């Protein structure tokens, strides 16, 4: 069960955030704020305490707070984001993490290693780590060594197409995994009960499990139905403005 969630309010500069889909247009900041409010409300309904960090105009993508840190049940890991414009976000998340973890439980990914939290998927005490354009071999090596030091384990999953691992695959507990695109047939995930996401709803592979409820992005009926059919309570949150920046539900919070 999760007790805490950390989020960061989107900043006005989000309209200049990194995107692979400029054809979707720039985010509408006011609408993004409303969607963020709804996201926080949905999280609260799942019984977690939400820490809301202030917007940081220096970093357009800083609302995607999942990337500069990974929080496990035994330690917190400050990452080293591979995107140059995002790298400084790691220094801004430390303060929030220190409120929950003592110094000896906070670890750091160091140069030349890079890693972003969007590439990390927790399944119990095991962590799958995507090797992506943002997360390199050295970052993964350091990350797995840190996990092992704290009684956890990790393994690498090479990515071919998507930005982050969790862009295309998400674990929703009870052995259930939402899989899309390149992850449908990955041998690493063969042992899970795979819920296959249709190509036209691939964005909605990025759902989050929070204490028995699954938060699903609004507007993806096949995914909503599949998650309900798997026996979960579902909450819908519209993330249209974050999608324009390749961001989704998991990217917007640290849950622990
Ligand atoms: C980026 O490209 O870094 C942001 N525009 C989106 C980050 C999404 N984060 C995530 O998947 N964890």
GROMACS .gro file of C-alpha atoms and ligand atoms in nm:
model
  268
    1UNK     CA    1   0.000   0.000   0.000
    2UNK     CA    2   0.113   0.356  -0.065
    3UNK     CA    3   0.093   0.618   0.209
    4UNK     CA    4   0.253   0.912   0.035
    5UNK     CA    5   0.263   1.080  -0.301
    6UNK     CA    6   0.479   1.371  -0.417
    7UNK     CA    7   0.369   1.587  -0.710
    8UNK     CA    8   0.494   1.917  -0.850
    9UNK     CA    9   0.262   2.180  -0.995
   10UNK     CA   10   0.319   2.237  -1.366
   11UNK     CA   11   0.492   2.565  -1.448
   12UNK     CA   12   0.393   2.814  -1.717
   13UNK     CA   13   0.709   2.719  -1.906
   14UNK     CA   14   0.560   2.370  -1.957
   15UNK     CA   15   0.448   2.489  -2.298
   16UNK     CA   16   0.818   2.467  -2.393
   17UNK     CA   17   0.855   2.114  -2.256
   18UNK     CA   18   1.017   1.833  -2.455
   19UNK     CA   19   0.786   1.658  -2.698
   20UNK     CA   20   0.807   1.397  -2.969
   21UNK     CA   21   0.458   1.490  -3.089
   22UNK     CA   22   0.451   1.862  -3.179
   23UNK     CA   23   0.155   1.788  -3.405
   24UNK     CA   24  -0.062   1.760  -3.090
   25UNK     CA   25  -0.003   2.130  -3.025
   26UNK     CA   26   0.124   2.307  -2.715
   27UNK     CA   27  -0.039   2.237  -2.379
   28UNK     CA   28  -0.307   2.476  -2.254
   29UNK     CA   29  -0.159   2.581  -1.919
   30UNK     CA   30  -0.489   2.663  -1.746
   31UNK     CA   31  -0.638   2.331  -1.851
   32UNK     CA   32  -0.320   2.153  -1.739
   33UNK     CA   33  -0.363   2.309  -1.394
   34UNK     CA   34  -0.723   2.188  -1.374
   35UNK     CA   35  -0.618   1.840  -1.480
   36UNK     CA   36  -0.348   1.848  -1.215
   37UNK     CA   37  -0.608   1.942  -0.951
   38UNK     CA   38  -0.819   1.646  -1.061
   39UNK     CA   39  -0.516   1.418  -1.050
   40UNK     CA   40  -0.446   1.521  -0.690
   41UNK     CA   41  -0.813   1.466  -0.598
   42UNK     CA   42  -0.809   1.118  -0.750
   43UNK     CA   43  -0.494   1.030  -0.556
   44UNK     CA   44  -0.651   1.152  -0.232
   45UNK     CA   45  -0.954   0.932  -0.297
   46UNK     CA   46  -0.711   0.639  -0.298
   47UNK     CA   47  -0.615   0.723   0.060
   48UNK     CA   48  -0.270   0.877   0.018
   49UNK     CA   49  -0.122   1.193   0.166
   50UNK     CA   50  -0.021   1.424  -0.121
   51UNK     CA   51   0.280   1.657  -0.091
   52UNK     CA   52   0.247   1.930  -0.353
   53UNK     CA   53   0.573   2.099  -0.453
   54UNK     CA   54   0.571   2.446  -0.604
   55UNK     CA   55   0.602   2.502  -0.977
   56UNK     CA   56   0.959   2.555  -1.093
   57UNK     CA   57   0.978   2.780  -1.398
   58UNK     CA   58   1.343   2.693  -1.463
   59UNK     CA   59   1.247   2.342  -1.569
   60UNK     CA   60   0.960   2.317  -1.823
   61UNK     CA   61   0.917   1.942  -1.763
   62UNK     CA   62   0.947   1.954  -1.384
   63UNK     CA   63   0.585   1.846  -1.321
   64UNK     CA   64   0.699   1.500  -1.436
   65UNK     CA   65   0.837   1.438  -1.091
   66UNK     CA   66   0.871   1.063  -1.145
   67UNK     CA   67   1.189   1.109  -1.347
   68UNK     CA   68   1.438   1.274  -1.105
   69UNK     CA   69   1.383   1.018  -0.824
   70UNK     CA   70   1.288   0.656  -0.762
   71UNK     CA   71   1.142   0.571  -0.425
   72UNK     CA   72   1.144   0.212  -0.301
   73UNK     CA   73   1.028   0.067   0.027
   74UNK     CA   74   1.391   0.049   0.150
   75UNK     CA   75   1.560   0.355   0.001
   76UNK     CA   76   1.523   0.658  -0.223
   77UNK     CA   77   1.740   0.704  -0.531
   78UNK     CA   78   1.802   1.046  -0.678
   79UNK     CA   79   1.850   0.985  -1.048
   80UNK     CA   80   2.063   1.161  -1.309
   81UNK     CA   81   1.817   1.252  -1.586
   82UNK     CA   82   1.955   1.191  -1.934
   83UNK     CA   83   1.770   1.487  -2.088
   84UNK     CA   84   2.002   1.788  -2.053
   85UNK     CA   85   1.718   2.037  -1.993
   86UNK     CA   86   1.590   1.815  -1.710
   87UNK     CA   87   1.912   1.716  -1.539
   88UNK     CA   88   1.895   1.996  -1.279
   89UNK     CA   89   1.557   1.868  -1.157
   90UNK     CA   90   1.747   1.610  -0.950
   91UNK     CA   91   1.873   1.888  -0.718
   92UNK     CA   92   1.521   2.020  -0.664
   93UNK     CA   93   1.363   1.690  -0.559
   94UNK     CA   94   1.616   1.612  -0.285
   95UNK     CA   95   1.453   1.842  -0.028
   96UNK     CA   96   1.117   1.666  -0.061
   97UNK     CA   97   1.275   1.321  -0.044
   98UNK     CA   98   1.469   1.415   0.271
   99UNK     CA   99   1.140   1.475   0.452
  100UNK     CA  100   1.072   1.101   0.423
  101UNK     CA  101   1.414   0.934   0.420
  102UNK     CA  102   1.726   0.971   0.640
  103UNK     CA  103   2.058   1.051   0.470
  104UNK     CA  104   2.181   0.688   0.479
  105UNK     CA  105   1.874   0.574   0.285
  106UNK     CA  106   1.921   0.823   0.002
  107UNK     CA  107   2.140   0.713  -0.289
  108UNK     CA  108   2.249   0.888  -0.608
  109UNK     CA  109   2.305   0.789  -0.971
  110UNK     CA  110   2.630   0.955  -1.076
  111UNK     CA  111   2.794   1.057  -1.407
  112UNK     CA  112   2.856   0.899  -1.650
  113UNK     CA  113   2.551   0.700  -1.547
  114UNK     CA  114   2.213   0.844  -1.647
  115UNK     CA  115   1.871   0.721  -1.541
  116UNK     CA  116   1.515   0.856  -1.536
  117UNK     CA  117   1.242   0.718  -1.310
  118UNK     CA  118   1.005   0.670  -1.604
  119UNK     CA  119   1.231   0.382  -1.702
  120UNK     CA  120   1.182   0.205  -1.371
  121UNK     CA  121   0.888  -0.029  -1.307
  122UNK     CA  122   0.841  -0.175  -0.960
  123UNK     CA  123   0.702  -0.528  -0.927
  124UNK     CA  124   0.716  -0.611  -0.557
  125UNK     CA  125   1.083  -0.603  -0.459
  126UNK     CA  126   1.205  -0.633  -0.817
  127UNK     CA  127   1.261  -0.337  -1.046
  128UNK     CA  128   1.265  -0.357  -1.426
  129UNK     CA  129   1.480  -0.084  -1.579
  130UNK     CA  130   1.447   0.027  -1.940
  131UNK     CA  131   1.766   0.103  -2.132
  132UNK     CA  132   1.652   0.403  -2.333
  133UNK     CA  133   1.776   0.728  -2.485
  134UNK     CA  134   1.758   0.868  -2.127
  135UNK     CA  135   1.884   0.575  -1.918
  136UNK     CA  136   2.221   0.422  -2.006
  137UNK     CA  137   2.406   0.102  -1.927
  138UNK     CA  138   2.618   0.262  -1.653
  139UNK     CA  139   2.309   0.419  -1.490
  140UNK     CA  140   2.141   0.078  -1.482
  141UNK     CA  141   2.454  -0.084  -1.337
  142UNK     CA  142   2.467   0.171  -1.054
  143UNK     CA  143   2.092   0.144  -0.997
  144UNK     CA  144   2.095  -0.236  -0.965
  145UNK     CA  145   2.395  -0.220  -0.727
  146UNK     CA  146   2.202   0.028  -0.508
  147UNK     CA  147   1.893  -0.196  -0.509
  148UNK     CA  148   2.100  -0.498  -0.406
  149UNK     CA  149   2.266  -0.302  -0.125
  150UNK     CA  150   1.916  -0.236   0.011
  151UNK     CA  151   1.785  -0.593  -0.024
  152UNK     CA  152   1.605  -0.544  -0.357
  153UNK     CA  153   1.676  -0.657  -0.712
  154UNK     CA  154   1.669  -0.519  -1.065
  155UNK     CA  155   1.705  -0.623  -1.426
  156UNK     CA  156   1.745  -0.447  -1.757
  157UNK     CA  157   1.486  -0.428  -2.036
  158UNK     CA  158   1.612  -0.286  -2.368
  159UNK     CA  159   1.369  -0.044  -2.536
  160UNK     CA  160   1.345   0.011  -2.907
  161UNK     CA  161   1.070   0.262  -2.971
  162UNK     CA  162   0.918   0.436  -2.671
  163UNK     CA  163   1.052   0.721  -2.456
  164UNK     CA  164   1.045   0.543  -2.120
  165UNK     CA  165   0.975   0.185  -2.010
  166UNK     CA  166   0.647   0.287  -1.846
  167UNK     CA  167   0.532   0.462  -2.162
  168UNK     CA  168   0.441   0.113  -2.278
  169UNK     CA  169   0.419  -0.124  -1.982
  170UNK     CA  170   0.277  -0.082  -1.632
  171UNK     CA  171   0.228  -0.325  -1.345
  172UNK     CA  172  -0.108  -0.294  -1.167
  173UNK     CA  173  -0.042  -0.557  -0.897
  174UNK     CA  174  -0.198  -0.906  -0.858
  175UNK     CA  175   0.030  -1.031  -1.139
  176UNK     CA  176  -0.152  -0.805  -1.388
  177UNK     CA  177   0.048  -0.603  -1.638
  178UNK     CA  178  -0.075  -0.356  -1.898
  179UNK     CA  179   0.133  -0.404  -2.213
  180UNK     CA  180   0.139  -0.226  -2.547
  181UNK     CA  181   0.348  -0.225  -2.864
  182UNK     CA  182   0.702  -0.357  -2.826
  183UNK     CA  183   0.625  -0.497  -2.477
  184UNK     CA  184   0.349  -0.737  -2.577
  185UNK     CA  185   0.593  -1.015  -2.662
  186UNK     CA  186   0.893  -0.934  -2.444
  187UNK     CA  187   1.012  -1.258  -2.281
  188UNK     CA  188   1.081  -1.067  -1.957
  189UNK     CA  189   0.708  -1.024  -1.904
  190UNK     CA  190   0.587  -1.368  -2.017
  191UNK     CA  191   0.507  -1.478  -1.661
  192UNK     CA  192   0.255  -1.201  -1.598
  193UNK     CA  193  -0.113  -1.190  -1.680
  194UNK     CA  194  -0.083  -0.948  -1.970
  195UNK     CA  195  -0.363  -0.708  -2.052
  196UNK     CA  196  -0.289  -0.614  -2.410
  197UNK     CA  197  -0.362  -0.253  -2.501
  198UNK     CA  198  -0.488  -0.190  -2.855
  199UNK     CA  199  -0.255   0.022  -3.070
  200UNK     CA  200  -0.503   0.311  -3.099
  201UNK     CA  201  -0.514   0.341  -2.718
  202UNK     CA  202  -0.141   0.281  -2.659
  203UNK     CA  203  -0.108   0.605  -2.459
  204UNK     CA  204  -0.334   0.457  -2.191
  205UNK     CA  205  -0.090   0.176  -2.112
  206UNK     CA  206   0.034   0.432  -1.862
  207UNK     CA  207  -0.213   0.374  -1.578
  208UNK     CA  208  -0.129   0.373  -1.207
  209UNK     CA  209  -0.235   0.136  -0.933
  210UNK     CA  210  -0.293   0.319  -0.605
  211UNK     CA  211  -0.410   0.107  -0.312
  212UNK     CA  212  -0.643  -0.121  -0.507
  213UNK     CA  213  -0.779   0.143  -0.743
  214UNK     CA  214  -0.638   0.195  -1.091
  215UNK     CA  215  -0.629   0.551  -1.223
  216UNK     CA  216  -0.682   0.541  -1.601
  217UNK     CA  217  -0.648   0.834  -1.842
  218UNK     CA  218  -0.988   0.960  -1.955
  219UNK     CA  219  -1.086   0.895  -2.316
  220UNK     CA  220  -0.957   0.540  -2.364
  221UNK     CA  221  -1.269   0.318  -2.336
  222UNK     CA  222  -1.102  -0.012  -2.429
  223UNK     CA  223  -0.841   0.028  -2.156
  224UNK     CA  224  -1.100   0.146  -1.903
  225UNK     CA  225  -1.309  -0.165  -1.976
  226UNK     CA  226  -1.012  -0.402  -1.967
  227UNK     CA  227  -0.902  -0.271  -1.627
  228UNK     CA  228  -1.256  -0.290  -1.488
  229UNK     CA  229  -1.294  -0.643  -1.627
  230UNK     CA  230  -0.976  -0.737  -1.442
  231UNK     CA  231  -1.164  -0.654  -1.122
  232UNK     CA  232  -1.034  -0.309  -1.031
  233UNK     CA  233  -1.212   0.004  -0.921
  234UNK     CA  234  -1.126   0.271  -1.178
  235UNK     CA  235  -1.088   0.646  -1.149
  236UNK     CA  236  -1.057   0.850  -1.468
  237UNK     CA  237  -0.837   1.157  -1.498
  238UNK     CA  238  -0.797   1.356  -1.819
  239UNK     CA  239  -0.429   1.408  -1.901
  240UNK     CA  240  -0.466   1.550  -2.252
  241UNK     CA  241  -0.233   1.845  -2.185
  242UNK     CA  242   0.044   1.621  -2.047
  243UNK     CA  243   0.011   1.383  -2.339
  244UNK     CA  244   0.122   1.672  -2.561
  245UNK     CA  245   0.457   1.648  -2.377
  246UNK     CA  246   0.477   1.266  -2.386
  247UNK     CA  247   0.374   1.257  -2.020
  248UNK     CA  248   0.112   1.048  -1.849
  249UNK     CA  249  -0.031   0.945  -1.515
  250UNK     CA  250   0.277   0.772  -1.373
  251UNK     CA  251   0.512   1.055  -1.473
  252UNK     CA  252   0.319   1.307  -1.261
  253UNK     CA  253   0.392   1.154  -0.920
  254UNK     CA  254   0.620   0.962  -0.688
  255UNK     CA  255   0.417   0.705  -0.497
  256UNK     CA  256   0.548   0.527  -0.190
  257LIG     C1  257   1.023   1.446  -2.122
  257LIG     O1  258   1.041   1.428  -2.244
  257LIG     O2  259   1.110   1.427  -2.040
  257LIG     C2  260   0.888   1.497  -2.077
  257LIG     N1  261   0.834   1.583  -2.178
  257LIG     C3  262   0.795   1.382  -2.048
  257LIG     C4  263   0.840   1.297  -1.935
  257LIG     C5  264   0.749   1.184  -1.910
  257LIG     N2  265   0.790   1.113  -1.793
  257LIG     C6  266   0.775   0.984  -1.775
  257LIG     O3  267   0.734   0.912  -1.866
  257LIG     N3  268   0.814   0.935  -1.659
   0.00000   0.00000   0.00000
